[in-house]
mmCIF file of C-alpha atoms in Angstrom:
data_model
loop_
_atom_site.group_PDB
_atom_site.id
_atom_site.type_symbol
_atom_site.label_atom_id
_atom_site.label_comp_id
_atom_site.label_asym_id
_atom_site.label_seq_id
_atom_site.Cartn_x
_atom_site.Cartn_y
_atom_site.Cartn_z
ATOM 1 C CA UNK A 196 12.868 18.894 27.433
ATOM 2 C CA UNK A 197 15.233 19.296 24.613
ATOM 3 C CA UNK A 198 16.297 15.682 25.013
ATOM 4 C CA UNK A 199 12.550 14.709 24.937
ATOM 5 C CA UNK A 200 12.383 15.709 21.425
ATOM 6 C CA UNK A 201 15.390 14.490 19.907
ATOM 7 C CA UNK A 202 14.092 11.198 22.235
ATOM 8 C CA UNK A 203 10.940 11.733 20.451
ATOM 9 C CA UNK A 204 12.712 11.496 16.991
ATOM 10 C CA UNK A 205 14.267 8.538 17.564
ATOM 11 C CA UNK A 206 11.522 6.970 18.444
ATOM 12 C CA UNK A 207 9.054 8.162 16.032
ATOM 13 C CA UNK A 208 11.797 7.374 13.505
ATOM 14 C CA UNK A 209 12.593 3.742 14.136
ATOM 15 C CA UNK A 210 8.818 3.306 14.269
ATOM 16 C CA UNK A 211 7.850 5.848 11.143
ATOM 17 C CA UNK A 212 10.553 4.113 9.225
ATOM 18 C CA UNK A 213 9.581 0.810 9.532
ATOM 19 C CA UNK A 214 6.267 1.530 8.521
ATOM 20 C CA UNK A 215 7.301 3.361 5.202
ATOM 21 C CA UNK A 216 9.787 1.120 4.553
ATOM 22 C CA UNK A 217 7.470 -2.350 5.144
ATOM 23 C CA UNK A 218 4.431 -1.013 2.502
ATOM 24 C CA UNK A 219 7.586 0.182 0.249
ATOM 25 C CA UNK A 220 8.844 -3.501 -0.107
ATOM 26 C CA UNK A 221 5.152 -4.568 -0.509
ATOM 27 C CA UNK A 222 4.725 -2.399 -3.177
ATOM 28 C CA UNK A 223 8.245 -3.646 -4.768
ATOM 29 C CA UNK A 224 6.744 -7.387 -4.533
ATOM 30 C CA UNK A 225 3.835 -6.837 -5.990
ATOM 31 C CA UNK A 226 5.475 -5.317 -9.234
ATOM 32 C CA UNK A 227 7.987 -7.933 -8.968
ATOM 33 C CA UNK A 228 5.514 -10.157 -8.900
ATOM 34 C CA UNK A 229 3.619 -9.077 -12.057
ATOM 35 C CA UNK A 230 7.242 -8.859 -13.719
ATOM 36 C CA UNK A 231 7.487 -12.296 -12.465
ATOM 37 C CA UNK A 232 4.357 -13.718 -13.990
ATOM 38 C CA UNK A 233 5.068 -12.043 -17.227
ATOM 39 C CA UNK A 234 8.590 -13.240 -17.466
ATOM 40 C CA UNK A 235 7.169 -16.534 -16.826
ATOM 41 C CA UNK A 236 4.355 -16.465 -19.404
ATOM 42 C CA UNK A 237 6.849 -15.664 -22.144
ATOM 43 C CA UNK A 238 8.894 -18.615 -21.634
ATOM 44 C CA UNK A 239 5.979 -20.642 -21.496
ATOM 45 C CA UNK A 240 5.084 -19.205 -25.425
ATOM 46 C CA UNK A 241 9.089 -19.461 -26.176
ATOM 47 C CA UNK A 242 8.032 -23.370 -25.149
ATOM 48 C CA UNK A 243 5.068 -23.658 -27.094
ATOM 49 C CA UNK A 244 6.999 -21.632 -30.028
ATOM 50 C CA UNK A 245 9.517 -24.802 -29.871
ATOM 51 C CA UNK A 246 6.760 -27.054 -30.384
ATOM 52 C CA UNK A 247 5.693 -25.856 -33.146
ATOM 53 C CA UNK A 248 2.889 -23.149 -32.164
ATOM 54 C CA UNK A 249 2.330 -19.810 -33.835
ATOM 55 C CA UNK A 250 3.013 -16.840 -31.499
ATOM 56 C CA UNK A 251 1.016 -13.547 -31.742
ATOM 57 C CA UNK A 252 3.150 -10.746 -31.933
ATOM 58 C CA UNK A 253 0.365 -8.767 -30.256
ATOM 59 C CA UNK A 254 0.783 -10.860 -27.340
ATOM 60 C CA UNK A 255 4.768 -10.349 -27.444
ATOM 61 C CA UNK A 256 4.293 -6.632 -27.667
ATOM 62 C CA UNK A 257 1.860 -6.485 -24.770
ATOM 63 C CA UNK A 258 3.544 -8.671 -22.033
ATOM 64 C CA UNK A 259 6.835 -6.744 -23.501
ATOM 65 C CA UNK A 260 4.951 -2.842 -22.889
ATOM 66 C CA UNK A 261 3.543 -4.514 -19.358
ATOM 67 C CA UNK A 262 7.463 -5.396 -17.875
ATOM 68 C CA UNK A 263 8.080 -1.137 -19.220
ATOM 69 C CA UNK A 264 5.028 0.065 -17.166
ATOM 70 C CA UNK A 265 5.518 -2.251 -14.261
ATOM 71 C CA UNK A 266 9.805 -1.125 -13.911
ATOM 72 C CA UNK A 267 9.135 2.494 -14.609
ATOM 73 C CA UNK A 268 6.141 1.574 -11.500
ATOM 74 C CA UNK A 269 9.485 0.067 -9.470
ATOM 75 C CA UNK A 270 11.740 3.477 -10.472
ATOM 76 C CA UNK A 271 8.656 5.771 -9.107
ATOM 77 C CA UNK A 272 8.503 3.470 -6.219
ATOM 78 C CA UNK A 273 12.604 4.329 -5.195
ATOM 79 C CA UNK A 274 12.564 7.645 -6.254
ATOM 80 C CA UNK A 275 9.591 7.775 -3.642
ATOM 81 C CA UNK A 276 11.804 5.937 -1.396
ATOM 82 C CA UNK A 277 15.195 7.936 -1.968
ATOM 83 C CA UNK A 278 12.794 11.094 -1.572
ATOM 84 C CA UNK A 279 11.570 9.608 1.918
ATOM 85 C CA UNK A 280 15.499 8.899 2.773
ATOM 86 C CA UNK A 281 16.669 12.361 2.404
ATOM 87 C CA UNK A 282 13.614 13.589 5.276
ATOM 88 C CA UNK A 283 16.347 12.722 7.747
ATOM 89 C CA UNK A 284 19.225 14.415 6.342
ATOM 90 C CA UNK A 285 18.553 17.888 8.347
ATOM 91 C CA UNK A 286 17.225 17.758 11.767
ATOM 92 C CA UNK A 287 15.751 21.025 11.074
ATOM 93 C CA UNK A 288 15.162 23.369 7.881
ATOM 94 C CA UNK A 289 13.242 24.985 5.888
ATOM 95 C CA UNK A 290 10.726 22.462 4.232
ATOM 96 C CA UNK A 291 8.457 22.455 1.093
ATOM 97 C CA UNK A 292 4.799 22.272 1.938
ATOM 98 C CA UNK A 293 4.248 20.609 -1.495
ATOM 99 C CA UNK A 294 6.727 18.804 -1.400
ATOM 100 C CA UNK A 295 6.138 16.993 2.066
ATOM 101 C CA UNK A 296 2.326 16.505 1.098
ATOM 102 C CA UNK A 297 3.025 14.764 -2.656
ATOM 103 C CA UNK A 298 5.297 12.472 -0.736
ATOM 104 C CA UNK A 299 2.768 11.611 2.057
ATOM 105 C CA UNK A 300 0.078 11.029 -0.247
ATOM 106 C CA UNK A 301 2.051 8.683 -2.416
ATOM 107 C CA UNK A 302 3.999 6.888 0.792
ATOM 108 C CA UNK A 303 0.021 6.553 1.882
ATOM 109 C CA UNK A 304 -0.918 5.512 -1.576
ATOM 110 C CA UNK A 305 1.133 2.213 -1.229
ATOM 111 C CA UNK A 306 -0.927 0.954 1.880
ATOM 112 C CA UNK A 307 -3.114 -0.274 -1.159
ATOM 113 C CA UNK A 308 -6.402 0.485 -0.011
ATOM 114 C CA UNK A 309 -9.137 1.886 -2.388
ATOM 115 C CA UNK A 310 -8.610 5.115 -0.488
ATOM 116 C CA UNK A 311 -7.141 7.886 -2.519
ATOM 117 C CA UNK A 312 -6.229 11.679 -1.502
ATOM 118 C CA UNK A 313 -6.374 14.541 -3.902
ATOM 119 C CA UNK A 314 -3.875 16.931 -3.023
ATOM 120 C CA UNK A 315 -5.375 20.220 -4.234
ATOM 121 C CA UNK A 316 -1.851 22.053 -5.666
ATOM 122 C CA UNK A 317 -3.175 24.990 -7.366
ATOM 123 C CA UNK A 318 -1.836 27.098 -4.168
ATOM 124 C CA UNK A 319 1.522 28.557 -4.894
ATOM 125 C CA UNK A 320 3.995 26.718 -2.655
ATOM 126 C CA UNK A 321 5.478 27.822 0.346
ATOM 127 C CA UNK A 322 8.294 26.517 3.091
ATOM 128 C CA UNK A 323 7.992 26.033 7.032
ATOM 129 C CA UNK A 324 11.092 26.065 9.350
ATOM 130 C CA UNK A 325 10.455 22.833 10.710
ATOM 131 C CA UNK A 326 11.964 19.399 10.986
ATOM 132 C CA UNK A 327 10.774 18.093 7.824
ATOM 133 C CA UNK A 328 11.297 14.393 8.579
ATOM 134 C CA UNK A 329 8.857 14.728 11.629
ATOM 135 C CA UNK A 330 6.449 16.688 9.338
ATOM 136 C CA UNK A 331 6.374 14.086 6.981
ATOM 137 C CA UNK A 332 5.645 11.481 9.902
ATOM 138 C CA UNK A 333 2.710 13.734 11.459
ATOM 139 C CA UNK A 334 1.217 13.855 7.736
ATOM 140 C CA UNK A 335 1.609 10.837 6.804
ATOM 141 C CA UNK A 336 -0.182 9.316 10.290
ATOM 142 C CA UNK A 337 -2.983 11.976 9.830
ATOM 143 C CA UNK A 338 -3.397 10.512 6.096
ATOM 144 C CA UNK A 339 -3.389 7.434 7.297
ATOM 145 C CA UNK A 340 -5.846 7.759 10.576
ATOM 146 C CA UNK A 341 -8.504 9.566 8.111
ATOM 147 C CA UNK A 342 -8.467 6.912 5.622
ATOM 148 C CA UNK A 343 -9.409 4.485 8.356
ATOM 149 C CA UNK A 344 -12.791 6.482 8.836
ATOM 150 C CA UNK A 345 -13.227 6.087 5.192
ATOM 151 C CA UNK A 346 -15.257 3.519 3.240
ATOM 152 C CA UNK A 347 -14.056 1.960 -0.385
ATOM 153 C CA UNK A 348 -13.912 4.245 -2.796
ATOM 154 C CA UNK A 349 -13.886 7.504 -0.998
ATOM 155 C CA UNK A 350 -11.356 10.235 -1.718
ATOM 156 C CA UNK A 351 -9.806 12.267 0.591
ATOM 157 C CA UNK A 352 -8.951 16.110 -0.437
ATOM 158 C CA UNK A 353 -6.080 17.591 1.073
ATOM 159 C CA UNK A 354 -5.832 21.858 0.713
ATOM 160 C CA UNK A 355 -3.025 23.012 1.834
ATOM 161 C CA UNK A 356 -3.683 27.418 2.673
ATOM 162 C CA UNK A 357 -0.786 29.017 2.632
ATOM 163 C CA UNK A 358 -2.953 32.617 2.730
ATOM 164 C CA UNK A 359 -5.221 32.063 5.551
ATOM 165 C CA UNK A 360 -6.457 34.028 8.630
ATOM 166 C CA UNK A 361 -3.151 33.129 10.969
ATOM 167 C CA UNK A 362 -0.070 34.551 8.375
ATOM 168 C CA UNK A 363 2.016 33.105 11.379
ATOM 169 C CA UNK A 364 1.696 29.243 9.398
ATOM 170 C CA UNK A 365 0.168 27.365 7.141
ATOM 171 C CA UNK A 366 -3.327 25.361 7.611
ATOM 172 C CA UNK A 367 -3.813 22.408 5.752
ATOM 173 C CA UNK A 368 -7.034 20.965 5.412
ATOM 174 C CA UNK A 369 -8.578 17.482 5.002
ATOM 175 C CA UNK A 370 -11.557 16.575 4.204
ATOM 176 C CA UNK A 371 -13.877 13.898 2.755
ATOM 177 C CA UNK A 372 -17.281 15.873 2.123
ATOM 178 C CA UNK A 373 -18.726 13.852 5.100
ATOM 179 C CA UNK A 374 -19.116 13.860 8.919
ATOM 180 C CA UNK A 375 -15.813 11.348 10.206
ATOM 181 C CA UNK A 376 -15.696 9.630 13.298
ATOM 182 C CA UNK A 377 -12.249 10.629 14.864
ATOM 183 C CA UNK A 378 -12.608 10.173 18.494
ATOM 184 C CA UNK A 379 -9.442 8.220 19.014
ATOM 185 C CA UNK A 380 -7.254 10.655 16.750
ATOM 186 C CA UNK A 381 -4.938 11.826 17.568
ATOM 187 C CA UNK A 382 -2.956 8.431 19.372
ATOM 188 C CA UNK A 383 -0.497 9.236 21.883
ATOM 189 C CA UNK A 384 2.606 9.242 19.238
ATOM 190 C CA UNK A 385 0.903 11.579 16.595
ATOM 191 C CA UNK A 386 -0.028 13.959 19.346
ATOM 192 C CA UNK A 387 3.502 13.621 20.755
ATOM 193 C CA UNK A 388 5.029 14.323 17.065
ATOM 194 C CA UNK A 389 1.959 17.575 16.784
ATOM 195 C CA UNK A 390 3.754 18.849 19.946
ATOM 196 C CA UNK A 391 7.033 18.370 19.224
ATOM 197 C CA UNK A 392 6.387 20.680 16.043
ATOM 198 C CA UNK A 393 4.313 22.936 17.973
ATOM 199 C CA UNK A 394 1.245 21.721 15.430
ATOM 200 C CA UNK A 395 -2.271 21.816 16.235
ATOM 201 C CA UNK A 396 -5.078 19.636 15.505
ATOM 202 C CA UNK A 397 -8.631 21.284 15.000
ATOM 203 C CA UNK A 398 -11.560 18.673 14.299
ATOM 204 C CA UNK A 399 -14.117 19.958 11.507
ATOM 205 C CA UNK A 400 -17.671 18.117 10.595
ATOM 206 C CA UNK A 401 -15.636 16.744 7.701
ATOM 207 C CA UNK A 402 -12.383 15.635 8.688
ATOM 208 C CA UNK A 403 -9.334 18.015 10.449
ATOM 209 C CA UNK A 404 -7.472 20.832 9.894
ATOM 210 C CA UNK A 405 -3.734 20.727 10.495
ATOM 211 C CA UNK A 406 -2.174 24.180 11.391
ATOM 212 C CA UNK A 407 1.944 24.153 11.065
ATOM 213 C CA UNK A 408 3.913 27.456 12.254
ATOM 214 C CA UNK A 409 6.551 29.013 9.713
ATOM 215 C CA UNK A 410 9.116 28.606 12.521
ATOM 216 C CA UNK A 411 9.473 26.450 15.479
ATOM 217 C CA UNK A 412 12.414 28.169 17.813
ATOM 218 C CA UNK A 413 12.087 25.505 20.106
ATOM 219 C CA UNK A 414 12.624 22.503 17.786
ATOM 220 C CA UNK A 415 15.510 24.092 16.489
ATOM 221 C CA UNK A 416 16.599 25.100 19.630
ATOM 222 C CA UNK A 417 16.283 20.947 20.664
ATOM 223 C CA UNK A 418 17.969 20.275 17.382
ATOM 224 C CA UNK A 419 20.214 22.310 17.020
ATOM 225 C CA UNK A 420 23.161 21.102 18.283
ATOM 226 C CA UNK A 421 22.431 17.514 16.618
ATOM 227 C CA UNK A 422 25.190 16.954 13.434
ATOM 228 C CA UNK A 423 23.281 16.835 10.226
ATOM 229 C CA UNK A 424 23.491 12.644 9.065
ATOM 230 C CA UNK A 425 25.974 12.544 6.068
ATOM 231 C CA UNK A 426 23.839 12.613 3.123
ATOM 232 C CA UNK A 427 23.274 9.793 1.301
ATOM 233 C CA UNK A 428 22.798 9.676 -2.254
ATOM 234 C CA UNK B 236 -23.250 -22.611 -11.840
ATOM 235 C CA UNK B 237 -19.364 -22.114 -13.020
ATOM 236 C CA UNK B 238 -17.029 -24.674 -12.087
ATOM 237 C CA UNK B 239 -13.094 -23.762 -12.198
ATOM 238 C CA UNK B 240 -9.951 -24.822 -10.766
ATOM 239 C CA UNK B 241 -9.333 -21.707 -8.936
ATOM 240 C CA UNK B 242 -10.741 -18.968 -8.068
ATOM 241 C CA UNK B 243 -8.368 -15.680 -8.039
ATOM 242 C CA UNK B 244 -8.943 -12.564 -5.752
ATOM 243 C CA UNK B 245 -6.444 -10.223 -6.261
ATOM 244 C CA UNK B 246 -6.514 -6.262 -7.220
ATOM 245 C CA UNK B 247 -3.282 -6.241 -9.168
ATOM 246 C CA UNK B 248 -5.047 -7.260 -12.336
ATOM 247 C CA UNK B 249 -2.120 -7.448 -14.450
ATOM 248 C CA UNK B 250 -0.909 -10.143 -11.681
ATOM 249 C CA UNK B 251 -4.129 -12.013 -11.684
ATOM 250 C CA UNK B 252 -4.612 -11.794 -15.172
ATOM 251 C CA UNK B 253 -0.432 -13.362 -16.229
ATOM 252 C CA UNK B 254 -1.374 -15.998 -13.600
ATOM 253 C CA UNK B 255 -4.756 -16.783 -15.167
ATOM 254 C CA UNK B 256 -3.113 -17.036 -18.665
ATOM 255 C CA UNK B 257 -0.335 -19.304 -17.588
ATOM 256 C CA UNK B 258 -2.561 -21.517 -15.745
ATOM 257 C CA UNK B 259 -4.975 -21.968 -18.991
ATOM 258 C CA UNK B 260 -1.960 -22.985 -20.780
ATOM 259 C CA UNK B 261 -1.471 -26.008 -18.438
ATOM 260 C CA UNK B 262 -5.045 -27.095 -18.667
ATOM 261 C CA UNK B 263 -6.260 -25.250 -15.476
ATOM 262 C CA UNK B 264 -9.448 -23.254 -15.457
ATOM 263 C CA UNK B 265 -9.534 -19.988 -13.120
ATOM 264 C CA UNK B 266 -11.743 -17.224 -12.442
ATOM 265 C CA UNK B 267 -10.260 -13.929 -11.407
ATOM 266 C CA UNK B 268 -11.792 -11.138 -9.156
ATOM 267 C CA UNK B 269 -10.410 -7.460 -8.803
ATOM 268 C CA UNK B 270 -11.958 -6.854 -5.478
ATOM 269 C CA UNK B 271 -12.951 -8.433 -1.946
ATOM 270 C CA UNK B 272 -16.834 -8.081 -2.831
ATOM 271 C CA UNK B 273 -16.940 -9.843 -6.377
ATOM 272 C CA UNK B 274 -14.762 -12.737 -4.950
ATOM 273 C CA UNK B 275 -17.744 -13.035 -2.103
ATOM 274 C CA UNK B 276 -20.220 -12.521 -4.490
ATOM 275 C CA UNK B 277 -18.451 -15.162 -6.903
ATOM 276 C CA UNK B 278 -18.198 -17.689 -4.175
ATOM 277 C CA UNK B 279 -22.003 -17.453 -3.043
ATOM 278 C CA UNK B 280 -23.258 -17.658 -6.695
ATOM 279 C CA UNK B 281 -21.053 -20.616 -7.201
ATOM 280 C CA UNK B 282 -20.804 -22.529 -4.165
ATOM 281 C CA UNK B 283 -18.654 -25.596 -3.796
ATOM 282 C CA UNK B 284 -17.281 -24.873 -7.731
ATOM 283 C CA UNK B 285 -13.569 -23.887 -7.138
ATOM 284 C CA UNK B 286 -10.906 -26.249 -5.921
ATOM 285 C CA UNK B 287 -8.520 -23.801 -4.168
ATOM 286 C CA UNK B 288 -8.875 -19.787 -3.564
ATOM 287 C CA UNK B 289 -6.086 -17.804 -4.133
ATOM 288 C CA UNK B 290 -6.672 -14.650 -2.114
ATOM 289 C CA UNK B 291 -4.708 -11.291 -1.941
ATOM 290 C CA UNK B 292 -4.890 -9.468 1.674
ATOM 291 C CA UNK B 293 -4.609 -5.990 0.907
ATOM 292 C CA UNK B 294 -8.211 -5.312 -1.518
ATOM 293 C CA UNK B 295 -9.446 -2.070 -3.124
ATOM 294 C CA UNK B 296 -12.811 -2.514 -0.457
ATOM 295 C CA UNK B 297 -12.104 -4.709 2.132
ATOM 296 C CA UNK B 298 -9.366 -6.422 4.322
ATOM 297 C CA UNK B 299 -8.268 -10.241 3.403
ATOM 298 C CA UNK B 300 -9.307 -11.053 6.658
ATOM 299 C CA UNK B 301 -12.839 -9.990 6.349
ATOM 300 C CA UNK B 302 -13.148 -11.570 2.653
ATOM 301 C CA UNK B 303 -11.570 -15.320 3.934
ATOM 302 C CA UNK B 304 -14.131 -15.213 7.087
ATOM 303 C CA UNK B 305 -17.241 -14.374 4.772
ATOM 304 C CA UNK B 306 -15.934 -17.268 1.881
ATOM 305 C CA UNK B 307 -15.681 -19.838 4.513
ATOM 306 C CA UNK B 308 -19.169 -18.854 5.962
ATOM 307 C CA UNK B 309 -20.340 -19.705 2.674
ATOM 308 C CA UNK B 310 -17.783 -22.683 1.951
ATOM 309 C CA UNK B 311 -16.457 -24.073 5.010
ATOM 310 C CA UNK B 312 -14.534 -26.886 2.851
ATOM 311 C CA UNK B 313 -12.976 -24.920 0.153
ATOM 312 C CA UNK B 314 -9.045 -24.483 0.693
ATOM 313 C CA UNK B 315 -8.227 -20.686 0.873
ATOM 314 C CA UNK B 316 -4.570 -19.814 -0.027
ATOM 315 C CA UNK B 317 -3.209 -16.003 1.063
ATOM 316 C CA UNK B 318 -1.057 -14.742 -1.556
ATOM 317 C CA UNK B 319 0.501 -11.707 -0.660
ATOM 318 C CA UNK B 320 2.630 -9.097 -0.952
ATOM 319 C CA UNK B 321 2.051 -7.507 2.100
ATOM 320 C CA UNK B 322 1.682 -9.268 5.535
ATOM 321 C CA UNK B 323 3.302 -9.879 8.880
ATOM 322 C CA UNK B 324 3.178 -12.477 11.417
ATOM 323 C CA UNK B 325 0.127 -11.397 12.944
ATOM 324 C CA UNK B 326 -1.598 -11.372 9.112
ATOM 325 C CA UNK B 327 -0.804 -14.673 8.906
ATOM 326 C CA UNK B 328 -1.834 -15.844 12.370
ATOM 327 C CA UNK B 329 -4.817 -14.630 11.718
ATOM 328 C CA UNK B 330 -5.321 -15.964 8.371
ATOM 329 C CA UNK B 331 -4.499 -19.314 9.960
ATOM 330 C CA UNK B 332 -6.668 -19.001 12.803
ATOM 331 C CA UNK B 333 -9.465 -18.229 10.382
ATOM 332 C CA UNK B 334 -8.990 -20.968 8.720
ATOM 333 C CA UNK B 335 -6.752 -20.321 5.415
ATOM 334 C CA UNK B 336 -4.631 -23.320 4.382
ATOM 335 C CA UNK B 337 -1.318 -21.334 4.223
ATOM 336 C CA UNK B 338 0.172 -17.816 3.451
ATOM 337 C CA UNK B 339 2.157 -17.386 0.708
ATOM 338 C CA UNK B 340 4.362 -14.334 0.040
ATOM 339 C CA UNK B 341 4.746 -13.212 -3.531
ATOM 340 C CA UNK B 342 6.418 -13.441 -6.035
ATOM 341 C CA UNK B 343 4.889 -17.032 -6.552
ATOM 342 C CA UNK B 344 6.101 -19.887 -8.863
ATOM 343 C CA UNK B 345 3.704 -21.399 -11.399
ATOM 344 C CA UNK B 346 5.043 -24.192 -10.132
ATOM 345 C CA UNK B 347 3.997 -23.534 -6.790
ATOM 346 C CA UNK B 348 -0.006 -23.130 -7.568
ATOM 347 C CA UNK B 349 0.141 -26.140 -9.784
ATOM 348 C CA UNK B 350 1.378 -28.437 -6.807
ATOM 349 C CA UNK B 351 -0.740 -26.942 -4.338
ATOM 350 C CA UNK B 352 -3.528 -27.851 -6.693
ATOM 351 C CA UNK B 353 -2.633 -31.309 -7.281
ATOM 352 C CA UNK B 354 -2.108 -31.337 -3.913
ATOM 353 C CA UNK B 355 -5.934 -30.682 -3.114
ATOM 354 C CA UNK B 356 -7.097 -32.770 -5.948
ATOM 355 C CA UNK B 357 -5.579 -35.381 -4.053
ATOM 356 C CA UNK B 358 -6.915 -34.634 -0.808
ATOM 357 C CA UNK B 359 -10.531 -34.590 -2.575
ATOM 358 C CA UNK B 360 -9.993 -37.960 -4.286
#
C-alpha cells in the first residue's frame, strides 16, 4: 500500500507537472510576445525617426512603461513557478493552507480562461501535516474541474474554514452562487490523489467542499522513508 | 460594411493592439477583437471584408475551436490563421481539421503576417 502512494506520486507528478509547467510557458510566450511586438514597434519609429519623422515622446514613454509591466508580469510568472518547484522538496510536512490556495489559484489563473477565483483570506492561516506537493495537485484539479462547469465571466469563491464543526482539519469551500453540474468529478486520478491524502469530497448545490485532516499518519508513514529531493534554489 | 486587411482576435490587448500599430505603419488596415464573441459578431456584421483572421485559441469566453467553426459557418472562404501561445498537437489537428490555414506559435514576426498576407492577396488575385 505504501508503495501505492509513493507510485501514486510519481505518477500524479510527471502528469501534474507537465500540466503546470505547459500553461507556465504559455503564459511566458504570451508576455514575450507582447515584449516582442513592442520591441518591434520601436524600431519601426527609430526607422521612421531616420527618415525624417517626428516621434511622440508619449508614445516612447508608453511602449517603454508596457516592456516594465509586461517583465515584472514574466518575474511574477517564475516566482509562481520557483514557488510551484519547491512543492516537491518535502515528501511530507507541515503546509500553509494560504499558501497552497494563492498558488493554485494563480497556477489556475494562467489556463487563461475568463474564469477567475476569489480566494476569501480574511481567515487567519493555518498548516496541515500533509504532502504539500500532492495538496497543491488535488487543489489545483478541483480549481480546474469547477471552472469547467462555469460560463465566461463567472467567479469562483474559494473559503478556506480553518474553525469549523470537525477541529480534526480544515474545510475549504468552493462555490459559484449557482447549482454546478459535477457528475464526472472527481476523475479517477483526483480521487486517487483525495485518497492518498485521506481528503474527502462533499458535493453542495453550489459547487464542493474539500475537507483536509491536520495530519495524515499514513502518508507519512508511506513517505517517510523517501530522502527529501536536494533543494533547489 | 468595414473592409480591413485583417481581422485580429486575441485577448492580450496589449499584443493585439502593438501588432495593429505596426501593421498600420506598413499600410495594412486591421480590426482587433478582445474576445471570441465580438470576433463572431465582427465577422457576421462584415462578411467577406477581411483578408486573413488572425485568431488566438485560448479567449476570455470561448475556446478557439468553437470561434474558427462559427467564422467559417459564416465565411467558408476567409483564411483563418491560429496564433497562439498555448496549443498542442491535438489543438492544432483540430484547428486544421476545422479548417484553419495554419497554426502559428507566438512570438510572431511582423514579417511573418505581412507574407502570409501577400501570400493570400495572391491567392485572391
Amino acid at each position: 500500500m505504501n508503495q501505492h502512494t509513493i507510485d501514486l506520486v510519481n505518477k500524479q507528478g510527471l502528469q501534474f507537472f507537465g500540466s503546470v509547467n505547459a500553461s507556465i510557458s504559455h503564459e511566458l510566450k504570451n508576455i514575450f510576445a507582447i515584449i516582442s511586438e513592442t520591441a518591434g514597434f520601436l524600431n519601426d519609429l527609430t526607422q521612421l525617426s531616420k527618415q525624417g519623422k517626428q516621434l511622440e515622446l508619449s508614445v516612447l514613454e508608453n511602449c517603454c512603461n508596457s516592456i516594465s509591466e509586461e517583465i515584472e508580469r514574466g518575474f511574477d510568472t517564475i516566482r509562481r513557478m520557483n514557488q510551484f518547484a519547491h512543492s516537491v522538496d518535502d515528501p511530507v510536512r507541515e503546509t500553509s493552507i494560504l499558501d497552497t490556495l494563492t498558488l493554485a489559484v494563480k497556477l489556475t489563473g494562467f489556463l487563461s480562461f475568463a474564469k477567475k477565483t476569489h480566494l476569501n483570506e480574511t481567515s487567519v492561516d493555518t498548516t496541515v501535516f500533509t504532502s504539500p506537493f500532492l495538496l497543491q495537485a488535488l487543489t489545483y484539479k478541483t480549481l480546474g474541474a469547477l471552472y469547467k462547469t462555469l460560463n465566461a465571466g463567472d467567479e469562483l469563491t474559494l473559503i478556506p474554514t480553518f474553525g469549523g464543526p470537525d477541529p480534526s482539519g480544515v474545510t475549504l469551500v468552493f462555490s459559484h452562487g449557482q447549482p454546478a453540474d459535477l457528475t464526472d468529478f472527481p476523475d479517477p486520478l483526483t480521487a486517487e490523489v483525495a485518497d492518498a491524502l485521506k481528503a474527502v469530497f462533499k458535493k453542495t448545490k453550489t459547487g464542493l467542499e474539500l475537507f483536509i485532516p491536520r495530519t495524515n499518519d499514513y502518508l507519512a508513514a508511506a513517505l517517510a522513508d523517501r530522502q527529501p529531493v536536494q533543494k533547489s534554489i | 460594411m468595414k473592409q480591413v486587411d485583417i481581422l485580429i482576435i486575441d485577448d492580450e490587448i496589449k499584443f493585439a493592439d502593438m501588432l495593429s500599430r505596426r501593421l498600420s505603419l506598413r499600410g495594412i488596415t486591421s480590426q482587433a477583437c478582445y474576445d471570441g464573441l465580438s470576433g463572431i459578431q465582427w465577422v457576421k456584421e462584415n462578411p467577406g471584408a477581411a483578408a486573413l483572421i488572425l485568431l488566438d485559441l485560448k479567449l476570455p469566453d470561448m475556446y478557439g475551436t468553437q470561434v474558427l467553426a462559427h467564422i467559417k459557418e459564416t465565411d467558408t472562404v476567409v483564411p483563418v490563421f491560429i496564433i497562439t501561445g498555448h496549443g498542442t498537437r491535438e489543438d492544432e489537428k483540430e484547428c486544421l481539421a476545422l479548417g484553419a490555414a495554419e497554426f502559428i506559435h507566438k512570438p510572431v514576426s511582423i514579417e511573418k503576417i505581412t507574407t502570409l498576407l501577400t501570400h493570400v492577396r495572391g491567392e485572391v488575385q
